Amino acid sequence: MAGRFQAPKGTFDVLPDESARRARIHTAAAELFARAGYGRIETPVFEDTELFERGVGASTDIVSKEMFTFEDLGGRSITLRPEATASICRAYVEHGMHKLPQPVKVWWWGPAFRYEAPQAGRFRQFNQIDVEAIGSDSPLVDAEQVIMLDELLRGLGIEGIRLRLSSLGTAESRAEYREELKSYLRAHESELSKEVRGRIDANPMRAFDADDDGTRAVMAQAPRMLDRLAEADAEHFAEVRRHLDGAGVEYELDGTLVRGLDYYTRTVFEFESDRLGAQSALGGGGRYDGLVAELGGPEAPGCGWAAGIERILLALPADGDEPGADVFVVAEDGQRGRALALAVELRRAGIAAGLDLANRSVKGQMKQANRTGAGLAVILEQDGGAQVRDMESGDQRSVDPGKLSEEIT
Ligand code: AMP
């Protein structure tokens, strides 16, 4: 027998049963973003590899070991996007969007790809929802975006939400801090994990993310960027916090929060839910004031976040989103063509109408009507007549076949 195929490791199929829950997130997000003045943007699934190397940062885990990179038939190095921000900044520059009224506010939804070890809530192809506002350094932008993600998650009914907030300062103040942190790490080198030791120079701040006890003990006493902010950065951060307080959004200040991407400046944040296991992050983001210029564009500060759809789905409370038919058309012998015509007519009138497509007996069709959750069954009789049956009460009455759709609509 020929071997059977499976979806590639770390990927999954979305079956019709699950798609209603996804659609609910999409609809909630689209409505929320539209109300906040964010327009939809779409970008290609793959980009030049260099965009991510420069945008996300060569020393990050994403770029150094998680990218799906290949050479296309024209000899170009191509990478399946591991995230959206770099692509959106590329589009901002490519389309001269700095000439539009600033900031340009966009949202994005689509698959992203990272070669990670799959586990619950972690995939190699996963879906993100993303918002970005480019062209303003106002703390109002940061606050507006944090509030949007908070509202989205709460509006979906997700519980046990925790928001961690920090500031990474600007590139200059961080450069000084990095030196201080490197010296500290070197002074404690023997207590650190091999991995952390290996990247003291390349990415010392990632040591805050380590989960081995030795490194954690060292990091508990390590100097924090949050205590080293330059005056303007501290004032910017204080203002973000004032706006969040004003909106009643609760957060924890967490100087150990370092996001896994290089481009962040000033505000960073992450939402988690205690309903998730080890992969507890629902979404996060922050400000990236240097990224657009880094990608060859004008000096345009930006801010954004991304949330994982599969993580949101895991945290979403169970609900009954049965799509269900409104009406099921049951055909007696010789009436199948009529059943199709009636179902099409009802659907045109906006009614969800089902019919048997598997040659079931009348009894079998009634069962099928039940399974689809239809409120009404219309029985098309052999003699040209019709009955309408209330599936819940069982009441059944004859109706004029010519007035069927009027009766039902
Ligand atoms: P990041 O772009 O790394 O900040 O990720 C933003 C969000 O995307 C995370 O908070 C997760 O919810 C989700 N995410 C990131 N990587 C994965 C993955 N490999 N599988 C599923 N979701 C992910």
Coordinates of C-alpha atoms and ligand atoms in Angstrom, one line a residue:
M1 CA 0.0 0.0 0.0
A2 CA 1.2 3.5 -0.8
G3 CA 2.5 5.5 2.2
R4 CA 0.2 8.1 3.6
F5 CA 1.1 11.7 4.1
Q6 CA 0.9 13.8 7.2
A7 CA 1.0 17.6 7.6
P8 CA 4.7 18.6 8.0
K9 CA 6.1 18.7 11.6
G10 CA 5.0 21.8 13.4
T11 CA 2.1 22.5 11.1
F12 CA -1.6 21.8 11.3
D13 CA -4.8 21.8 9.3
V14 CA -7.7 23.9 10.4
L15 CA -10.8 21.8 10.0
P16 CA -14.3 23.3 9.5
D17 CA -15.2 22.5 13.2
E18 CA -12.5 24.8 14.4
S19 CA -12.8 27.6 11.9
A20 CA -15.8 29.4 13.5
R21 CA -13.6 30.1 16.6
R22 CA -10.9 31.6 14.4
A23 CA -13.4 33.6 12.5
R24 CA -14.7 35.0 15.8
I25 CA -11.2 36.4 16.6
H26 CA -10.8 37.8 13.1
T27 CA -14.1 39.6 13.3
A28 CA -13.5 41.0 16.8
A29 CA -10.1 42.2 15.8
A30 CA -11.2 43.7 12.4
E31 CA -14.0 45.6 14.1
L32 CA -11.8 46.8 17.0
F33 CA -9.0 48.0 14.6
A34 CA -11.4 49.7 12.3
R35 CA -12.9 51.7 15.2
A36 CA -9.4 52.7 16.1
G37 CA -8.6 53.9 12.6
Y38 CA -6.2 51.1 11.7
G39 CA -6.3 50.0 8.0
R40 CA -5.7 46.5 6.8
I41 CA -2.3 45.7 5.1
E42 CA -1.1 42.5 3.5
T43 CA 2.4 41.6 2.6
P44 CA 4.0 38.7 0.8
V45 CA 4.6 35.4 2.7
F46 CA 8.2 35.5 1.7
E47 CA 10.7 38.3 1.5
D48 CA 14.4 38.8 0.8
T49 CA 16.4 37.1 3.5
E50 CA 18.3 40.3 4.2
L51 CA 15.2 42.1 5.3
F52 CA 14.9 39.9 8.3
E53 CA 18.6 39.8 9.0
R54 CA 18.7 43.5 9.2
G55 CA 15.3 44.1 10.5
V56 CA 14.9 41.4 13.2
G57 CA 18.6 41.2 13.9
A58 CA 21.3 38.7 13.1
S59 CA 22.0 37.8 16.7
T60 CA 18.4 36.9 17.6
D61 CA 17.2 33.3 17.9
I62 CA 14.8 33.9 15.1
V63 CA 17.4 34.9 12.5
S64 CA 20.3 32.7 13.8
K65 CA 18.4 29.4 14.0
E66 CA 14.7 29.6 13.1
M67 CA 14.2 30.9 9.6
F68 CA 12.9 28.9 6.7
T69 CA 15.4 30.2 4.1
F70 CA 16.0 28.9 0.7
E71 CA 17.3 29.9 -2.7
D72 CA 14.7 30.4 -5.4
L73 CA 15.2 29.3 -9.0
G74 CA 16.6 32.7 -9.8
G75 CA 19.4 32.3 -7.2
R76 CA 17.9 34.8 -4.7
S77 CA 17.9 34.1 -1.0
I78 CA 14.3 34.0 0.2
T79 CA 12.9 33.6 3.7
L80 CA 9.3 32.7 4.7
R81 CA 8.4 35.6 7.0
P82 CA 9.0 34.9 10.7
E83 CA 7.1 38.0 11.8
A84 CA 5.3 41.0 10.3
T85 CA 7.0 44.1 11.5
A86 CA 10.0 44.1 9.2
S87 CA 7.7 43.5 6.1
I88 CA 5.4 46.3 7.1
C89 CA 8.3 48.7 7.6
R90 CA 9.6 47.6 4.2
A91 CA 6.2 48.4 2.7
Y92 CA 6.1 51.8 4.4
V93 CA 9.4 52.7 2.9
E94 CA 8.7 51.2 -0.5
H95 CA 5.4 53.0 -0.9
G96 CA 6.7 56.4 0.4
M97 CA 4.1 56.2 3.2
H98 CA 6.0 58.8 5.2
K99 CA 4.3 61.4 2.9
L100 CA 0.9 60.4 4.2
P101 CA -0.5 62.0 7.4
Q102 CA 1.5 60.4 10.3
P103 CA 1.3 58.1 12.0
V104 CA 0.3 55.5 9.4
K105 CA -1.7 52.9 11.3
V106 CA -2.1 49.4 9.9
W107 CA -3.2 45.9 11.0
W108 CA -2.2 42.6 9.5
W109 CA -3.2 38.9 9.8
G110 CA -1.5 35.9 8.4
P111 CA 0.8 33.0 8.8
A112 CA 4.4 33.3 10.1
F113 CA 7.1 30.7 10.0
R114 CA 9.8 29.7 12.6
Y115 CA 11.8 26.5 12.7
E116 CA 11.1 25.9 16.4
A117 CA 10.7 22.7 18.4
P118 CA 7.0 22.1 18.3
Q119 CA 5.0 21.7 21.5
A120 CA 1.6 22.8 22.8
G121 CA 1.0 26.3 21.5
R122 CA 4.3 26.4 19.5
F123 CA 4.3 25.6 15.8
R124 CA 6.5 26.1 12.8
Q125 CA 3.7 27.7 10.8
F126 CA 1.5 29.7 13.1
N127 CA -0.8 32.7 12.6
Q128 CA -0.3 36.2 14.0
I129 CA -2.4 39.3 14.2
D130 CA -0.4 42.4 14.2
V131 CA -0.8 46.2 14.5
E132 CA 1.8 48.8 13.6
A133 CA 1.7 52.6 13.8
I134 CA 4.6 54.3 12.0
G135 CA 5.6 57.9 12.0
S136 CA 5.0 59.2 15.6
D137 CA 6.9 58.9 18.8
S138 CA 4.0 60.0 21.0
P139 CA 3.5 57.9 24.1
L140 CA -0.2 58.0 23.2
V141 CA 0.6 55.5 20.4
D142 CA 2.2 53.0 22.7
A143 CA -0.7 53.4 25.2
E144 CA -3.4 53.2 22.5
Q145 CA -1.9 49.9 21.2
V146 CA -1.6 48.3 24.6
I147 CA -5.2 49.2 25.3
M148 CA -6.2 47.7 21.9
L149 CA -4.6 44.3 22.7
D150 CA -6.1 44.4 26.2
E151 CA -9.5 45.1 24.8
L152 CA -9.2 42.4 22.2
L153 CA -8.2 39.7 24.7
R154 CA -10.8 40.7 27.3
G155 CA -13.5 41.2 24.7
L156 CA -12.9 37.6 23.6
G157 CA -13.5 36.5 27.1
I158 CA -9.9 35.4 27.9
E159 CA -9.2 35.1 31.6
G160 CA -6.1 35.2 33.8
I161 CA -4.5 37.9 31.7
R162 CA -1.2 39.5 33.0
L163 CA 0.5 42.4 31.3
R164 CA 4.2 43.0 31.8
L165 CA 5.6 46.4 30.8
S166 CA 9.1 47.8 30.6
S167 CA 11.2 50.3 28.7
L168 CA 14.5 49.5 26.9
G169 CA 15.5 53.1 26.4
T170 CA 17.0 54.4 23.2
A171 CA 19.9 52.8 21.3
E172 CA 22.5 55.1 22.9
S173 CA 21.4 54.5 26.5
R174 CA 21.1 50.8 25.9
A175 CA 24.6 50.6 24.4
E176 CA 26.0 52.0 27.7
Y177 CA 23.8 49.6 29.7
R178 CA 24.9 46.6 27.6
E179 CA 28.5 47.2 28.5
E180 CA 27.6 47.3 32.2
L181 CA 25.6 44.1 31.8
K182 CA 28.4 42.4 29.9
S183 CA 30.8 43.2 32.7
Y184 CA 28.4 41.9 35.3
L185 CA 27.8 38.7 33.3
R186 CA 31.6 38.1 32.8
A187 CA 32.1 38.6 36.6
H188 CA 29.6 35.7 37.1
E189 CA 30.5 33.6 34.1
S190 CA 31.0 30.4 35.9
E191 CA 27.4 30.4 37.2
L192 CA 25.8 30.9 33.8
S193 CA 24.6 28.3 31.4
K194 CA 26.8 27.5 28.4
E195 CA 24.3 29.1 26.0
V196 CA 24.2 32.4 27.9
R197 CA 27.9 32.4 28.3
G198 CA 28.2 32.0 24.5
R199 CA 26.3 35.1 23.7
I200 CA 27.5 37.5 26.3
D201 CA 28.9 39.7 23.6
A202 CA 26.2 39.2 20.9
N203 CA 23.1 39.4 23.0
P204 CA 23.6 39.8 26.7
M205 CA 20.1 40.9 27.5
R206 CA 18.7 37.6 26.4
A207 CA 20.2 36.2 29.6
F208 CA 17.1 37.5 31.4
D209 CA 15.1 34.9 29.4
A210 CA 17.2 31.9 30.5
D211 CA 15.4 29.2 32.5
D212 CA 18.3 27.4 34.2
D213 CA 18.6 28.0 37.9
G214 CA 22.2 29.2 37.8
T215 CA 21.6 32.0 35.3
R216 CA 18.3 32.9 36.9
A217 CA 20.0 33.5 40.3
V218 CA 22.6 35.7 38.6
M219 CA 20.0 37.6 36.7
A220 CA 17.9 38.3 39.8
Q221 CA 20.7 40.6 41.0
A222 CA 21.7 42.0 37.5
P223 CA 21.5 45.7 36.7
R224 CA 18.2 46.5 34.9
M225 CA 17.8 48.8 31.9
L226 CA 14.7 50.2 33.6
D227 CA 16.9 51.8 36.2
R228 CA 19.3 53.2 33.7
L229 CA 16.9 55.2 31.4
A230 CA 18.0 58.5 30.1
E231 CA 15.7 61.4 31.2
A232 CA 13.7 61.7 28.0
D233 CA 13.2 57.9 27.9
A234 CA 12.1 57.9 31.5
E235 CA 9.6 60.7 30.9
H236 CA 8.3 59.0 27.8
F237 CA 7.8 55.8 29.8
A238 CA 6.1 57.6 32.6
E239 CA 3.7 59.2 30.2
V240 CA 2.8 55.8 28.6
R241 CA 2.1 54.5 32.2
R242 CA -0.1 57.6 33.0
H243 CA -2.2 56.9 29.9
L244 CA -2.6 53.2 30.8
D245 CA -3.5 54.1 34.4
G246 CA -6.0 56.6 33.0
A247 CA -7.5 53.8 30.9
G248 CA -7.6 51.4 33.9
V249 CA -5.3 48.9 32.3
E250 CA -3.4 47.0 35.0
Y251 CA 0.3 46.0 34.4
E252 CA 3.4 44.9 36.2
L253 CA 6.6 46.8 35.7
D254 CA 9.1 44.1 34.8
G255 CA 12.7 45.1 34.2
T256 CA 13.5 41.6 33.1
L257 CA 11.3 41.8 30.1
V258 CA 13.4 41.5 27.0
R259 CA 11.7 40.7 23.7
G260 CA 13.4 38.3 21.4
L261 CA 13.8 40.8 18.6
D262 CA 16.5 43.4 18.3
Y263 CA 14.6 46.3 17.0
Y264 CA 12.9 47.5 20.2
T265 CA 13.5 50.9 21.8
R266 CA 11.7 52.4 24.7
T267 CA 8.4 50.7 25.5
V268 CA 8.1 46.9 25.5
F269 CA 5.2 44.8 26.7
E270 CA 3.9 41.3 26.8
F271 CA 0.5 39.8 27.6
E272 CA 0.3 36.4 29.1
S273 CA -2.5 34.2 30.4
D274 CA -2.2 31.8 33.3
R275 CA -4.6 29.5 31.3
L276 CA -1.8 28.6 29.0
G277 CA 1.1 26.2 29.8
A278 CA 4.7 26.8 29.3
Q279 CA 4.1 28.9 26.2
S280 CA 2.2 31.5 28.1
A281 CA 2.7 34.6 25.9
L282 CA -0.4 35.7 24.1
G283 CA 1.2 38.6 22.4
G284 CA 3.5 41.5 22.8
G285 CA 5.4 44.3 21.2
G286 CA 6.8 47.7 21.7
R287 CA 8.4 50.7 20.1
Y288 CA 11.0 50.5 17.3
D289 CA 12.2 54.1 16.7
G290 CA 15.2 53.1 14.6
L291 CA 13.9 50.3 12.4
V292 CA 12.5 52.2 9.4
A293 CA 15.8 54.1 9.0
E294 CA 17.7 50.8 9.5
L295 CA 15.8 49.5 6.5
G296 CA 16.9 52.4 4.4
G297 CA 13.9 54.6 5.0
P298 CA 13.5 58.0 6.6
E299 CA 13.7 58.6 10.4
A300 CA 10.3 57.3 11.3
P301 CA 9.6 56.1 14.8
G302 CA 7.2 53.2 15.1
C303 CA 5.3 51.0 17.6
G304 CA 3.4 47.7 17.2
W305 CA 2.5 44.4 18.6
A306 CA 1.8 40.8 17.4
A307 CA -0.4 38.2 19.0
G308 CA -0.5 34.5 18.3
I309 CA -3.9 33.3 17.1
E310 CA -3.3 29.7 18.2
R311 CA -2.4 30.9 21.7
I312 CA -5.5 33.0 21.8
L313 CA -7.5 29.9 20.7
L314 CA -5.9 27.9 23.5
A315 CA -6.9 30.5 26.1
L316 CA -10.4 31.1 24.7
P317 CA -13.2 29.8 26.8
A318 CA -15.2 27.0 25.2
D319 CA -18.4 28.1 23.6
G320 CA -21.2 26.8 21.5
D321 CA -20.4 28.3 18.1
E322 CA -22.5 25.8 16.2
P323 CA -22.9 27.3 12.7
G324 CA -26.1 25.2 12.2
A325 CA -28.6 25.5 9.3
D326 CA -31.8 27.5 9.8
V327 CA -33.7 25.2 7.6
F328 CA -33.2 21.7 6.3
V329 CA -35.0 20.6 3.1
V330 CA -36.2 17.0 3.2
A331 CA -37.1 15.4 -0.1
E332 CA -39.5 12.6 -0.6
D333 CA -39.0 10.3 -3.6
G334 CA -38.6 12.2 -6.8
Q335 CA -38.3 15.6 -5.1
R336 CA -34.5 16.0 -4.9
G337 CA -34.3 18.5 -7.7
R338 CA -37.0 20.6 -6.0
A339 CA -35.1 20.4 -2.7
L340 CA -32.0 21.8 -4.3
A341 CA -34.0 24.6 -6.0
L342 CA -35.6 25.5 -2.7
A343 CA -32.4 25.5 -0.8
V344 CA -30.8 27.8 -3.3
E345 CA -33.8 30.1 -3.2
L346 CA -33.7 30.3 0.6
R347 CA -29.9 30.9 0.6
R348 CA -30.4 33.8 -1.8
A349 CA -32.8 35.2 0.7
G350 CA -30.1 35.0 3.4
I351 CA -31.3 31.8 5.1
A352 CA -28.8 29.0 5.9
A353 CA -30.5 26.0 4.2
G354 CA -29.3 22.4 4.1
L355 CA -30.3 19.4 2.1
D356 CA -29.4 15.8 1.8
L357 CA -26.5 15.1 -0.6
A358 CA -26.0 11.4 0.3
N359 CA -29.2 9.8 -0.9
R360 CA -30.7 9.2 2.6
S361 CA -34.2 7.9 3.2
V362 CA -36.7 10.4 4.5
K363 CA -36.1 9.1 8.0
G364 CA -32.3 9.5 7.5
Q365 CA -32.9 13.0 6.2
M366 CA -34.9 14.0 9.3
K367 CA -32.0 12.7 11.4
Q368 CA -29.6 14.7 9.4
A369 CA -31.8 17.8 9.9
N370 CA -31.5 17.2 13.6
R371 CA -27.7 16.9 13.4
T372 CA -27.3 20.1 11.5
G373 CA -29.2 21.9 14.3
A374 CA -31.8 23.2 11.9
G375 CA -34.8 25.0 13.6
L376 CA -37.2 24.0 10.8
A377 CA -37.5 21.1 8.3
V378 CA -39.3 21.6 5.1
I379 CA -40.6 18.3 3.8
L380 CA -41.3 18.3 0.0
E381 CA -43.9 15.7 -0.6
Q382 CA -44.2 13.3 -3.6
D383 CA -47.6 14.8 -4.6
G384 CA -46.1 18.3 -4.9
G385 CA -47.2 19.5 -1.4
A386 CA -45.0 20.6 1.4
Q387 CA -45.0 20.5 5.2
V388 CA -43.0 22.6 7.6
R389 CA -41.9 21.0 10.9
D390 CA -40.7 22.9 13.9
M391 CA -37.8 20.7 14.9
E392 CA -37.9 21.6 18.6
S393 CA -41.7 21.3 19.3
G394 CA -42.4 18.7 16.6
D395 CA -45.4 20.8 15.4
Q396 CA -46.0 20.2 11.7
R397 CA -48.3 22.0 9.3
S398 CA -49.0 22.0 5.5
V399 CA -48.0 25.0 3.6
D400 CA -48.7 26.2 0.1
P401 CA -45.6 25.1 -1.9
G402 CA -45.8 28.3 -3.9
K403 CA -45.4 30.4 -0.8
L404 CA -42.8 28.3 1.0
S405 CA -40.0 30.9 1.0
E406 CA -42.4 33.7 2.0
E407 CA -43.6 31.5 4.9
I408 CA -40.1 30.8 6.1
T409 CA -38.5 34.2 5.7
Ligands
AMP1 P1 6.9 37.6 18.7 O1 6.8 38.0 17.3 O2 8.0 36.6 19.0 O3 6.8 38.7 19.6 O4 5.5 36.7 19.0 C1 4.3 37.3 19.1 C2 3.3 36.2 19.5 O5 3.2 35.3 18.5 C3 3.7 35.4 20.8 O6 3.3 36.1 21.9 C4 2.9 34.2 20.5 O7 1.6 34.3 21.0 C5 3.0 34.0 19.1 N1 4.0 33.1 18.6 C6 5.3 33.3 18.5 N2 6.0 32.2 18.0 C7 5.1 31.2 17.9 C8 5.1 29.9 17.5 N3 6.3 29.3 17.1 N4 4.0 29.2 17.5 C9 2.8 29.7 17.9 N5 2.7 31.0 18.3 C10 3.8 31.8 18.3

